[in-house]
XYZ file of C-alpha atoms in Angstrom:
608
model
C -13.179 -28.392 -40.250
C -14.347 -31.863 -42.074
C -11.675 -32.378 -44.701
C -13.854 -33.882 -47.639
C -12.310 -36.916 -49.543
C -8.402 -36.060 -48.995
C -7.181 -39.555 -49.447
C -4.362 -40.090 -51.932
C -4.807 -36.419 -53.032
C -2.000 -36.936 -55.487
C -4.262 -38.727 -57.831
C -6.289 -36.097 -58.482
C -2.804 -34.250 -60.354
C -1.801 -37.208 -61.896
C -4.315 -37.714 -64.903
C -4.655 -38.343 -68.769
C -5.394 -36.298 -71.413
C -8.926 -36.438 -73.672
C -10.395 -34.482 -76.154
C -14.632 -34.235 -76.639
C -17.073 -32.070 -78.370
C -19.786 -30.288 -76.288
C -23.136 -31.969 -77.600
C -25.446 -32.570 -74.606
C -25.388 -30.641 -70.669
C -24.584 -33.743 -69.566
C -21.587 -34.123 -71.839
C -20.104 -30.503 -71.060
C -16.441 -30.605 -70.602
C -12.916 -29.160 -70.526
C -10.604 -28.400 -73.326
C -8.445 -30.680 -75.079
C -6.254 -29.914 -71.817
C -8.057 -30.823 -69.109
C -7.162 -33.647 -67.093
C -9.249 -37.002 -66.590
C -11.287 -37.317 -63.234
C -9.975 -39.414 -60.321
C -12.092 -42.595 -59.991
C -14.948 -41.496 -57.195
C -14.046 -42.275 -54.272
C -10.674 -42.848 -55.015
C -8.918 -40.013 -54.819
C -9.536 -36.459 -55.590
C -11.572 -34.017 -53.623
C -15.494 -34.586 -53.590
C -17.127 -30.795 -53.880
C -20.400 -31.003 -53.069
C -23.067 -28.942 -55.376
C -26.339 -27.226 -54.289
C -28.676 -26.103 -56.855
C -32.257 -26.576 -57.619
C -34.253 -28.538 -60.495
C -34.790 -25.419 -62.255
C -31.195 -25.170 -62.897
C -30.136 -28.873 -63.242
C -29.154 -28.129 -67.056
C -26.388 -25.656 -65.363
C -25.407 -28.229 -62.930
C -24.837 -31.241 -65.034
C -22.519 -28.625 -67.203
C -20.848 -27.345 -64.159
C -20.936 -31.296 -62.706
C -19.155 -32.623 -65.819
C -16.402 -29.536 -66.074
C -15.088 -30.349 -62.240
C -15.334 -33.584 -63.001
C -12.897 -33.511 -65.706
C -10.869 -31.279 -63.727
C -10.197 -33.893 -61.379
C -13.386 -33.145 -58.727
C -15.419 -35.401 -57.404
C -18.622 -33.890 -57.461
C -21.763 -34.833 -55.108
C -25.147 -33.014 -56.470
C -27.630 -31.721 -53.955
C -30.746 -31.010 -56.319
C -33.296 -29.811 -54.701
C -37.050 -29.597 -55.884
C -37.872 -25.898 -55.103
C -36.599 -22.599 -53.671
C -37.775 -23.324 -50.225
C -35.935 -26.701 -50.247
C -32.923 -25.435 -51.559
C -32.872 -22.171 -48.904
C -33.308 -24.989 -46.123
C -29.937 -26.773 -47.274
C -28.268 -23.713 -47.848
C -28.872 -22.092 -44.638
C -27.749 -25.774 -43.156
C -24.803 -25.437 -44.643
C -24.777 -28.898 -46.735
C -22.798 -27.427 -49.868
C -19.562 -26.509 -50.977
C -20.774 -24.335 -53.920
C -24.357 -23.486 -54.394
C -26.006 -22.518 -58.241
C -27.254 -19.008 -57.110
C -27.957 -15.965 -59.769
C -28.634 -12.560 -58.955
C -30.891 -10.228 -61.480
C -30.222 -5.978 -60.825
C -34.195 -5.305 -61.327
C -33.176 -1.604 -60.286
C -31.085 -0.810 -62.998
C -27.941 0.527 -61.304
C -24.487 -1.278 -60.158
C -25.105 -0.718 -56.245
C -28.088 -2.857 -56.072
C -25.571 -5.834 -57.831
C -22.993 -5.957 -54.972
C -24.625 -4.137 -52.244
C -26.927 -6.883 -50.419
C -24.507 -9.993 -51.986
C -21.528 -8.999 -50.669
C -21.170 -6.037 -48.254
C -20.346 -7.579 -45.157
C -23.999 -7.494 -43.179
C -25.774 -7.368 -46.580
C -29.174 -8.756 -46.616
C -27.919 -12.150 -48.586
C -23.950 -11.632 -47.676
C -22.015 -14.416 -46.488
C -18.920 -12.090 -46.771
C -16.871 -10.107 -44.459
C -14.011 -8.780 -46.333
C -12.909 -5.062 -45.258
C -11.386 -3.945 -49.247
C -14.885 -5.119 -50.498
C -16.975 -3.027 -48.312
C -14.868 0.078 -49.146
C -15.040 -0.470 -52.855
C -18.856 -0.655 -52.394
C -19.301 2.248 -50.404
C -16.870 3.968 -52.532
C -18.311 3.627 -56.171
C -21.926 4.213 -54.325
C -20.614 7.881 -54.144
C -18.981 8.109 -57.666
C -20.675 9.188 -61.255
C -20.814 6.888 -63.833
C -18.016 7.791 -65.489
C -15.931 7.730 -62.477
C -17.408 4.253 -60.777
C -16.046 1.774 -63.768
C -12.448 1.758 -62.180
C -13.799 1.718 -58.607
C -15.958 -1.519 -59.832
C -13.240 -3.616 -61.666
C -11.167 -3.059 -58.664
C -14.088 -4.833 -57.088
C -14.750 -7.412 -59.717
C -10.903 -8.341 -59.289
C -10.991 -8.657 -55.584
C -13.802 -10.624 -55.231
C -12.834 -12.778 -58.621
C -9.178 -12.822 -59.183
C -7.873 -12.110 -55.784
C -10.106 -14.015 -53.241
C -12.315 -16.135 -55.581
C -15.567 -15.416 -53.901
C -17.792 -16.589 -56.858
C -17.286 -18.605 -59.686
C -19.353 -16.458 -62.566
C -20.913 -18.494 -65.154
C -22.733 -16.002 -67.551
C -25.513 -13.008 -68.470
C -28.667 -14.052 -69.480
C -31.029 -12.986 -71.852
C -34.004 -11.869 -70.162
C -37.277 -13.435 -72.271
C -40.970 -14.067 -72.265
C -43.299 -15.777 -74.692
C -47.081 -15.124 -75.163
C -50.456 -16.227 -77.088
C -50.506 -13.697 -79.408
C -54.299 -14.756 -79.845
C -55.212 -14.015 -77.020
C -52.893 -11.542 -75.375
C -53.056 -7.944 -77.051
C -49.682 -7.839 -78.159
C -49.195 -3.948 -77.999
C -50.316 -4.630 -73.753
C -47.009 -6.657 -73.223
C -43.837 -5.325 -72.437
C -40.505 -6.574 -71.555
C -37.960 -4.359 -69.523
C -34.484 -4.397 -68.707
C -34.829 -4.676 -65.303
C -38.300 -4.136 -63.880
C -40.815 -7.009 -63.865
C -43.418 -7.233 -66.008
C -46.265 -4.546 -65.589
C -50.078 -6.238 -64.913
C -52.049 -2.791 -65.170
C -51.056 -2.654 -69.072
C -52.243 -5.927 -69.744
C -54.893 -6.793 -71.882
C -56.919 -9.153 -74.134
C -56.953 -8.917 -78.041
C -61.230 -9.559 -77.267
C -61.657 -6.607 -75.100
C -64.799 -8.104 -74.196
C -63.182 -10.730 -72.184
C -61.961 -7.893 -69.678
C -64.514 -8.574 -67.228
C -65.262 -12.215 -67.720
C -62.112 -13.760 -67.880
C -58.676 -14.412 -65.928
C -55.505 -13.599 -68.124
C -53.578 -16.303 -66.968
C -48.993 -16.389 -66.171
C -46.957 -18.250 -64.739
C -44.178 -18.741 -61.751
C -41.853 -21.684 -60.630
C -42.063 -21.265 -57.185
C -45.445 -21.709 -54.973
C -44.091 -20.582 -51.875
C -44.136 -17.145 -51.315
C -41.550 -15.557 -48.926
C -43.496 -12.466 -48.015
C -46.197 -10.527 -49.256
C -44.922 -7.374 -47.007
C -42.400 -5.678 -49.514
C -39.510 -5.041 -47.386
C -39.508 -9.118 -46.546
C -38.253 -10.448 -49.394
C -36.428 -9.991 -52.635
C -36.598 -13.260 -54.313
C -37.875 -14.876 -57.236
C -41.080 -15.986 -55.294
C -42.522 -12.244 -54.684
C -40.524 -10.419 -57.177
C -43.010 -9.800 -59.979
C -45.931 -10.194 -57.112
C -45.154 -7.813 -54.642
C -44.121 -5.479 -57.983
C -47.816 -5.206 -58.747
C -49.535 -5.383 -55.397
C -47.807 -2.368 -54.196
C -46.987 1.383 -56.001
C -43.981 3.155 -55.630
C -42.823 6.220 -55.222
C -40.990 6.128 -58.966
C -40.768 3.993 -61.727
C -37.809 2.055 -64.388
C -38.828 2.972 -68.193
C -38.119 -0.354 -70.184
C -34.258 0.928 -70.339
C -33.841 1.318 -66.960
C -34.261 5.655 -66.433
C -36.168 6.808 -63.822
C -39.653 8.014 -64.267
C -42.599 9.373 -62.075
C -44.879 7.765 -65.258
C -47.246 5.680 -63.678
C -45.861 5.896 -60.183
C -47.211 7.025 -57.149
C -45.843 10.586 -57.808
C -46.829 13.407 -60.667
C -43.646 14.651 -60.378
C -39.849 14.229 -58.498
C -37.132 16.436 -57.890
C -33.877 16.531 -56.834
C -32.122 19.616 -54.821
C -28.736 20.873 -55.368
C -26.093 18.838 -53.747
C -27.766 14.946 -54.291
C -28.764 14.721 -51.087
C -32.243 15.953 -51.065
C -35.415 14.584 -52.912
C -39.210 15.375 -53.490
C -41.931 13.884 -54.477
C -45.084 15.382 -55.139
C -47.965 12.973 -54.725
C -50.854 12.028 -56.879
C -54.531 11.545 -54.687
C -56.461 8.813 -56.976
C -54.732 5.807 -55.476
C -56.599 4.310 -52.562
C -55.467 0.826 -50.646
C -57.314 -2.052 -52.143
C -58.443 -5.052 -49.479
C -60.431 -8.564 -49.806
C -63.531 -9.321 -48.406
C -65.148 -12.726 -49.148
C -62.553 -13.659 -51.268
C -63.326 -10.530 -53.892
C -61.198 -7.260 -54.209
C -62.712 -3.992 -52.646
C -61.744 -0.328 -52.359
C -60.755 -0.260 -48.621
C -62.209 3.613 -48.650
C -58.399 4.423 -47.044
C -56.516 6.575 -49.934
C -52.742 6.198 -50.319
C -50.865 9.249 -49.032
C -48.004 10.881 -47.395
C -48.013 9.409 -43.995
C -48.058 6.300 -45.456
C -44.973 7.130 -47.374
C -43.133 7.960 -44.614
C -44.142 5.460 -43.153
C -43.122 2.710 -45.793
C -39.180 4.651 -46.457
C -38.509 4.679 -42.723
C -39.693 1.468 -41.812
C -37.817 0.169 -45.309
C -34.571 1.668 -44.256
C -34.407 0.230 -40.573
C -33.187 -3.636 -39.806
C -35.107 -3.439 -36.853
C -38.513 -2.704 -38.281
C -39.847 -6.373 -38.784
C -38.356 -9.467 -38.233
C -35.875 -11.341 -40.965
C -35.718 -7.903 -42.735
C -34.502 -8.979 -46.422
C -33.879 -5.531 -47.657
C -32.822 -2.871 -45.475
C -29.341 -2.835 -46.863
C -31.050 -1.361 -50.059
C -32.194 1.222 -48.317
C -29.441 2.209 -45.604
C -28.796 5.350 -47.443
C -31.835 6.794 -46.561
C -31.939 9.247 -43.526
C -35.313 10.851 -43.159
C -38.501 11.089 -44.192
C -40.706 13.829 -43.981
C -43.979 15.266 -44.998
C -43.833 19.205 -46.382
C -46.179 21.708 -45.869
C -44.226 25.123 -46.005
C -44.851 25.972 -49.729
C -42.590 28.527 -49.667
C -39.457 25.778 -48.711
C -39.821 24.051 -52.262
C -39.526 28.116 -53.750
C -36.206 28.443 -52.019
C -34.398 25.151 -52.981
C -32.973 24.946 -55.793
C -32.591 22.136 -57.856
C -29.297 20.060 -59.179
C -27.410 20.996 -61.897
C -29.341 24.992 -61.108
C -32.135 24.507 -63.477
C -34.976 26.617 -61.244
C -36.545 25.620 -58.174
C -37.918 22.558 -56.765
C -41.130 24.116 -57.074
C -40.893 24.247 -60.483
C -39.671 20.894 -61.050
C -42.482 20.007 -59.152
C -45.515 21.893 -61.197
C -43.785 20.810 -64.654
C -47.149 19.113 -66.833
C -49.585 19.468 -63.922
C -53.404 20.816 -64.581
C -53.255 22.791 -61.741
C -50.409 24.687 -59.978
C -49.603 23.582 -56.352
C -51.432 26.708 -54.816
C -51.515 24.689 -51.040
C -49.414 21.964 -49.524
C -51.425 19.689 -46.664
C -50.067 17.113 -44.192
C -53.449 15.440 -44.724
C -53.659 12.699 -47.365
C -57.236 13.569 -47.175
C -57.446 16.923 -47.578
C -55.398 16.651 -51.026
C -57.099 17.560 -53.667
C -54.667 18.042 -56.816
C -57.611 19.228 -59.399
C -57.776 22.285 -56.597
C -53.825 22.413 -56.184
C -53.877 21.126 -53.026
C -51.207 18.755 -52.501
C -48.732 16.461 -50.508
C -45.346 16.562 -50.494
C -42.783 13.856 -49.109
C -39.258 14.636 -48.949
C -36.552 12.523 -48.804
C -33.193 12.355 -47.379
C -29.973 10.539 -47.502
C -27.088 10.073 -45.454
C -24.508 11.274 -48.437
C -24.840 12.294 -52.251
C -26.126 9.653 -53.524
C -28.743 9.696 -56.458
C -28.930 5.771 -56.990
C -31.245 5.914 -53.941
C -33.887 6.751 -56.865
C -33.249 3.143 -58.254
C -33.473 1.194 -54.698
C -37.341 3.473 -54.582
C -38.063 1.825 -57.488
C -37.678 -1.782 -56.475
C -40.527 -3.703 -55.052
C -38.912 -3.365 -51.346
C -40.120 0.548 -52.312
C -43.866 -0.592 -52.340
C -46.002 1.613 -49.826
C -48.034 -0.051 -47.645
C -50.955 1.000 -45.259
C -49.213 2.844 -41.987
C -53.005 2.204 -40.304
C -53.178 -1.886 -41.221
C -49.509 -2.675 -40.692
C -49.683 -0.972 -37.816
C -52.859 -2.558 -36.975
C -51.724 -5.844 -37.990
C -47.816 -5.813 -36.690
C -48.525 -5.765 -32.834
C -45.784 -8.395 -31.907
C -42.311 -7.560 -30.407
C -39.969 -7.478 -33.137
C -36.937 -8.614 -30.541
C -39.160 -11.540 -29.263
C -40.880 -12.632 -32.078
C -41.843 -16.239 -32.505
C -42.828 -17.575 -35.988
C -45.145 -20.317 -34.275
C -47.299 -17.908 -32.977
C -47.054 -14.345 -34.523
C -48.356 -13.499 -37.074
C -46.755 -10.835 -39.334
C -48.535 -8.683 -41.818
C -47.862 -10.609 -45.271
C -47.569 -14.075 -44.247
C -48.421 -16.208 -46.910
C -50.438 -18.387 -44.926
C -53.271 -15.953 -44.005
C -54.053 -15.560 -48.254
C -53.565 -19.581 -48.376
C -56.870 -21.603 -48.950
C -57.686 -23.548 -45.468
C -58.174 -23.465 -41.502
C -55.145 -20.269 -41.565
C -56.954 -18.456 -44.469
C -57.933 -14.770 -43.412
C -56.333 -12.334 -45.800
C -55.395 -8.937 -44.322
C -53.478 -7.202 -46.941
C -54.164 -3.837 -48.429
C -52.564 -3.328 -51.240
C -51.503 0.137 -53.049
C -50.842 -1.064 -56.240
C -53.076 -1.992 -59.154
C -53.815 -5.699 -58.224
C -54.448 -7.893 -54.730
C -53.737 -11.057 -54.061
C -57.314 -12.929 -52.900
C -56.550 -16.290 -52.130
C -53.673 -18.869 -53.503
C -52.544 -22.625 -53.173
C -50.457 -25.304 -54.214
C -51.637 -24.699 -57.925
C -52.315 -20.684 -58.326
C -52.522 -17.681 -56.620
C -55.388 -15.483 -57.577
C -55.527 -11.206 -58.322
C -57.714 -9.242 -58.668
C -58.130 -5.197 -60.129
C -57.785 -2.777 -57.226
C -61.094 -0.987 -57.533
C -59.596 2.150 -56.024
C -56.116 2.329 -58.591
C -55.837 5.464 -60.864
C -59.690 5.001 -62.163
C -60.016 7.137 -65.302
C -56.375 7.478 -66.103
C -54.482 5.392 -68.821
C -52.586 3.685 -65.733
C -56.639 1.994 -64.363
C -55.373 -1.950 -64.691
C -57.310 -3.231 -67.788
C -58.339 -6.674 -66.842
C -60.585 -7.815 -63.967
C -58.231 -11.237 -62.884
C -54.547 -12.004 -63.131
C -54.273 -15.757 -62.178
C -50.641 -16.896 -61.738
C -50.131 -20.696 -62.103
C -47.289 -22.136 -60.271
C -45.103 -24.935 -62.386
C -42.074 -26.023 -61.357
C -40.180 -26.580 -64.622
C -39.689 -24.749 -67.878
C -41.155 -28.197 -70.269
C -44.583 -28.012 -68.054
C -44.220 -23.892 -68.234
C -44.049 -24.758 -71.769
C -46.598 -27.468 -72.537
C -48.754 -25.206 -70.335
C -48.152 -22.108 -73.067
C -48.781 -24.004 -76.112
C -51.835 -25.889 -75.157
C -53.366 -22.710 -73.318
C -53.394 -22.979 -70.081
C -51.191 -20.315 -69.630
C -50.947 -17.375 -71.809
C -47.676 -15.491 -70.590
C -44.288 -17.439 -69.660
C -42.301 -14.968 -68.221
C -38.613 -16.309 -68.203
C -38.573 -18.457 -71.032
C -35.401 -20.498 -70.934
C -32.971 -20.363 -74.049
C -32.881 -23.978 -74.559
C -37.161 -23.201 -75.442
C -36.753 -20.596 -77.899
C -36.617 -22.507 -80.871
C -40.167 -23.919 -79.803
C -41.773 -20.957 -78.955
C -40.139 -20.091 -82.208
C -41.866 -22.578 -84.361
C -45.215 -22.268 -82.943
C -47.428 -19.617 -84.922
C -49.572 -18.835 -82.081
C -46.606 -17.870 -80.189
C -44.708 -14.605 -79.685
C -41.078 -14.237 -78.184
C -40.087 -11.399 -76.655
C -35.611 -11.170 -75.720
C -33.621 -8.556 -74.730
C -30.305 -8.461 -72.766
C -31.236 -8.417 -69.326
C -29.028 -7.743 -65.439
C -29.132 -11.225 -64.880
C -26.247 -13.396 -64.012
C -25.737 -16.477 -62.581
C -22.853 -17.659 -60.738
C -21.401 -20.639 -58.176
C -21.157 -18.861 -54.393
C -18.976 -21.017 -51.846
C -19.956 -21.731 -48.879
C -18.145 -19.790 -46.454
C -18.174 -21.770 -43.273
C -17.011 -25.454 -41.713
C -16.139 -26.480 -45.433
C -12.671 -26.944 -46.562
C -13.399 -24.171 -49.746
C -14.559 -21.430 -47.037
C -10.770 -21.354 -45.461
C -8.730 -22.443 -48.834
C -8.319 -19.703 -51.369
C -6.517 -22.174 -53.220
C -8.961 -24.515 -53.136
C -11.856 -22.041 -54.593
C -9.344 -20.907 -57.523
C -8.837 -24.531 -58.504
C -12.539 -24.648 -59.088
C -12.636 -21.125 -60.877
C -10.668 -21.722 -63.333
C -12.211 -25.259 -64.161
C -15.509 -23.424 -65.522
C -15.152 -22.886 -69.111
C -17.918 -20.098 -69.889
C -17.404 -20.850 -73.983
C -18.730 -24.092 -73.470
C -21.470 -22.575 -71.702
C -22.515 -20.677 -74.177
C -22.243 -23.194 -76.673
C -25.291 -25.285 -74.762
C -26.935 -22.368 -74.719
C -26.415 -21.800 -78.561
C -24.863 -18.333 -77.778
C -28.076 -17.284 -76.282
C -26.059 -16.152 -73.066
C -23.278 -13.387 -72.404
C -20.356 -13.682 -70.143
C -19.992 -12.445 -67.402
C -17.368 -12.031 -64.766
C -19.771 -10.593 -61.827
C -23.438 -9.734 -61.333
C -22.225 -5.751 -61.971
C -21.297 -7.200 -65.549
C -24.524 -6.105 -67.552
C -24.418 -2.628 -65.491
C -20.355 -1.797 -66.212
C -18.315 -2.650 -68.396
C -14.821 -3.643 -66.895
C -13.122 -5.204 -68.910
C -12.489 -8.525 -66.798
C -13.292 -11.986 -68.328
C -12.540 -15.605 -66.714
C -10.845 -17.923 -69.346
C -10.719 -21.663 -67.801
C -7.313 -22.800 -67.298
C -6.216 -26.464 -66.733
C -2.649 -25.161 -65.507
C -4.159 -23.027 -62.927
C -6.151 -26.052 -61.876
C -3.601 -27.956 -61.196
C -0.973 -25.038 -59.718
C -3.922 -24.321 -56.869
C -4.779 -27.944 -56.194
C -1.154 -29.128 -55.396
C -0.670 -25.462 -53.213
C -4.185 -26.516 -51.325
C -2.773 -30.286 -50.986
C 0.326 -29.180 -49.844
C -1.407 -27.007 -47.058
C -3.153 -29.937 -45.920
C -0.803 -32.066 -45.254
C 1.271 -29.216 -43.196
């Protein structure tokens, strides 16, 4: 491997002492302990720092506290997620600025795809922390917080996988002139609903685009199971319904969901859903939203769990691993199965579960999504089942990877060999390039959710109401148009906001809330959210990917207090990304000794 910057390594140990106040990023630093940095390029080890614009207030912080550690630090900033994937997956980093946010509300989802070795965004392979994954996946709540600091320390303490930085706040700020504030809300985890949305001028409903914002332009995939990124989070969220549903604090609901009801049988291991029939697949024809005629239904639920579930399904699967504890899916139509099951914790019979609130009693079960008729009790029922007790499969159907799409147009669309796919030439259902203005534009989505993506480009991507979405009911979407404008960075998200362009920033950054603050048009909405952010090494042909020592000098240079202070206490520390979920009990304090004890063990290694 390269050795990066080794010469006269001693330096780096052999360094003053200084004293500053945190008053700028750029002027972040150590304690009163921490040593001087070795002139660049003259000693010291040069650590080389991926992150992307977004975050370059974190990086100059992070920059400055290595630096006075005795690092010499090289910045990679790059100007967008795409960019910064690129050099990632190239390898040019030692440590990259990466953050994590648990949008299903429970701790599996925060370890499972980072760090299980084959997880969907692992670069791990360690045997002790796929056991204490699959072991706290089995465990109760009040059994699962030892299992998880166990974890924490492993992947912390012992091996120094991650360098945590803190929790974030998750925020949004909106016009309260023209954005009916009782139509906003802001949840723990789950992104921000469209359908509820709605003007304080009702009368602008149908004439007018309510107008948000995103940083990123590039969109990885508009099929749900193909990405799980900030690019199609809140996007894919909306264009496609689920099976169940996160209230604001993070319980499980059927409440505007694809279901009326769910259940779950005695033992954890068995769950039903039974479906609602006013939902039907929305599609775009000359540019404009249009009820496809094709209603959302059983098969197609099947369909979308079993396809979710296996790697194999489509090519560059992103989230499988949230899903591996699924076994089967199945359509029921023997009435008399739900009377015999009983469910957890003995409370009557699925059945029953099942029937709780509805108009009509479920007097038939069909296989046929369009024979359902629930006004008639006629019915569908899906059940699901997993490979073990394990009820956080609830949370993972909640997710946008959950979405259920069209078994008929994927199908129709997806006729490519998943082993020999080439990106040049196939094209997959959800490719961002067949809803992108020009020569590639021919938009083949259907979409079960309350909005569709028409058309986008560089500078917005445009939605409209899905004609065919829960008409009548409290969930039919309220406005016509959901325009999302795509700016980079939080000052133009800002400037955007207060001069009206925009009338939602979702993600507001801490350093803006004084602003939004001071502006009486304004509203800001906080709460503490799953979101933590954290410096992931690069784990191969870089000196930190084979030198424990060398990744626990760098962890204990980050000083999270000082952090915080930037931030004007506006984050929380953290120690892992299952931080916000459990509470452990760990916490990283920076330590100058440390520093130095792990540099001179690395530097001695080297020179063996």
């Amino acid at each position: 491997m390269k050795k990066r910057a080794l010469i006269t390594l001693g330096l780096a140990l052999s360094l003053t002492m200084s004293a500053c106040s945190v008053q700028t990023e750029s002027e972040a630093v150590g304690d009163n302990t921490a040593p001087s940095p070795a002139p660049q390029g003259q000693g010291g080890i040069t650590i080389e720092l991926l992150g992307q614009s977004s975050g370059e207030s974190d990086l100059n912080i992070i920059r400055d506290q290595l630096t006075k550690n005795g690092f010499n630090v090289k910045l990679n900033l790059q100007p967008d997620y795409g960019s910064f994937k690129t050099q990632e997956d190239a390898g040019n980093y030692d440590i990259s600025l990466s953050s994590w946010t648990t949008v299903t509300g429970n701790p599996d989802y925060a370890v499972r795809s980072l760090f299980k070795t084959g997880g969907d965004y692992s670069k791990l392979a360690d045997p002790e922390i796929d056991k204490l994954i699959d072991e706290a996946a089995t465990q109760t709540p009040d059994q699962f917080s030892e299992t998880y600091k166990k974890f924490e320390q492993r992947l912390v303490t012992d091996k120094a996988y991650i360098v945590p930085l803190y929790n974030s706040l998750k925020s949004q700020a909106f016009n309260k002139e023209v954005v009916d504030e009782k139509s906003i809300r802001l949840s723990k985890s789950r992104s921000l609903p469209w359908e509820e949305l709605d003007f304080v001028d009702k009368s602008k409903r149908a004439s007018a685009p309510l107008i948000l914002q995103q940083a990123s332009s590039t969109l990885t995939s508009l099929d749900p199971i193909k990405g799980n990124d900030g690019s199609i989070n809140m996007l894919n969220t909306n264009m496609y319904v689920r099976l169940v549903n996160l209230t604001d604090d993070d319980v499980i609901t059927s409440k505007g969901s694809l279901s009326l009801n769910h259940s779950i049988a005695d033992g954890n291991s068995e769950y039903y859903f039974l479906l609602r029939d006013d939902i039907h697949f929305a599609k775009v024809e000359n540019k404009a939203a249009v009820d496809s005629g094709e209603r959302v239904g059983a098969e197609d639920v099947v369909f979308s769990l079993l396809r979710a579930k296996d790697k194999n399904s489509v090519p560059d699967h992103r989230t499988y691993t949230l899903h591996e504890h699924i076994k089967n899916a199945e359509i029921v139509t023997d009435l008399q199965a739900l009377e015999a099951v009983k469910q957890v914790g003995g409370n009557g019979t699925v059945k029953e579960a099942l029937e709780k609130g509805l108009n009509a009693k479920i007097a038939a079960l069909v296989a046929d999504k369009n024979q359902a008729n629930n006004k008639e009790g006629k019915y569908q029922v899906v059940k699901l089942t997993t490979t073990e007790p394990f009820p956080q499969v609830l949370n993972y159907l909640a997710h946008q990877s959950g979405g259920i799409v069209s078994k008929q147009q994927v199908e129709k669309i997806n006729t490519y060999d998943v082993a020999t796919f080439d990106k040049n030439k196939d094209i997959p259902y959800g490719d961002q390039n067949t809803v992108t203005e020009g020569d590639k534009y021919n938009n083949t989505l259907y979409a079960s959710g309350p909005y569709i993506l028409a058309y986008k480009n560089d500078y917005e991507g445009v939605f409209y109401k899905n004609p065919g979405y829960m008409k009548g009911t409290e969930h039919e979407p309220r406005v016509s148009q959901i325009t999302v404008r795509f700016i980079k960075d939080a000052d133009s998200s800002l400037s955007a906001l207060r001069s009206g362009e925009i009338h939602v920033y979702y993600g507001v950054p801490e350093t803006k809330y004084d602003i939004v603050k001071g502006e009486s048009k304004l509203k800001l909405q906080t709460l503490p959210s799953n979101g933590v952010t954290y410096l992931l090494f690069n784990t191969k042909n870089r000196e930190v990917a084979k030198s424990e020592d060398l990744r626990k000098a760098l962890l204990y240079s980050i000083n999270q207090d000082e952090i915080l202070q930037f931030y004007k206490n506006n984050k929380l520390k953290a120690f892992s990304t299952v931080s916000p979920l459990v509470k452990t009990g760990n916490e990283l304090k920076a330590d100058p000794t440390k520093v130095k004890e792990y540099l001179t063990k690395y530097i001695e290694s080297v020179k063996k």
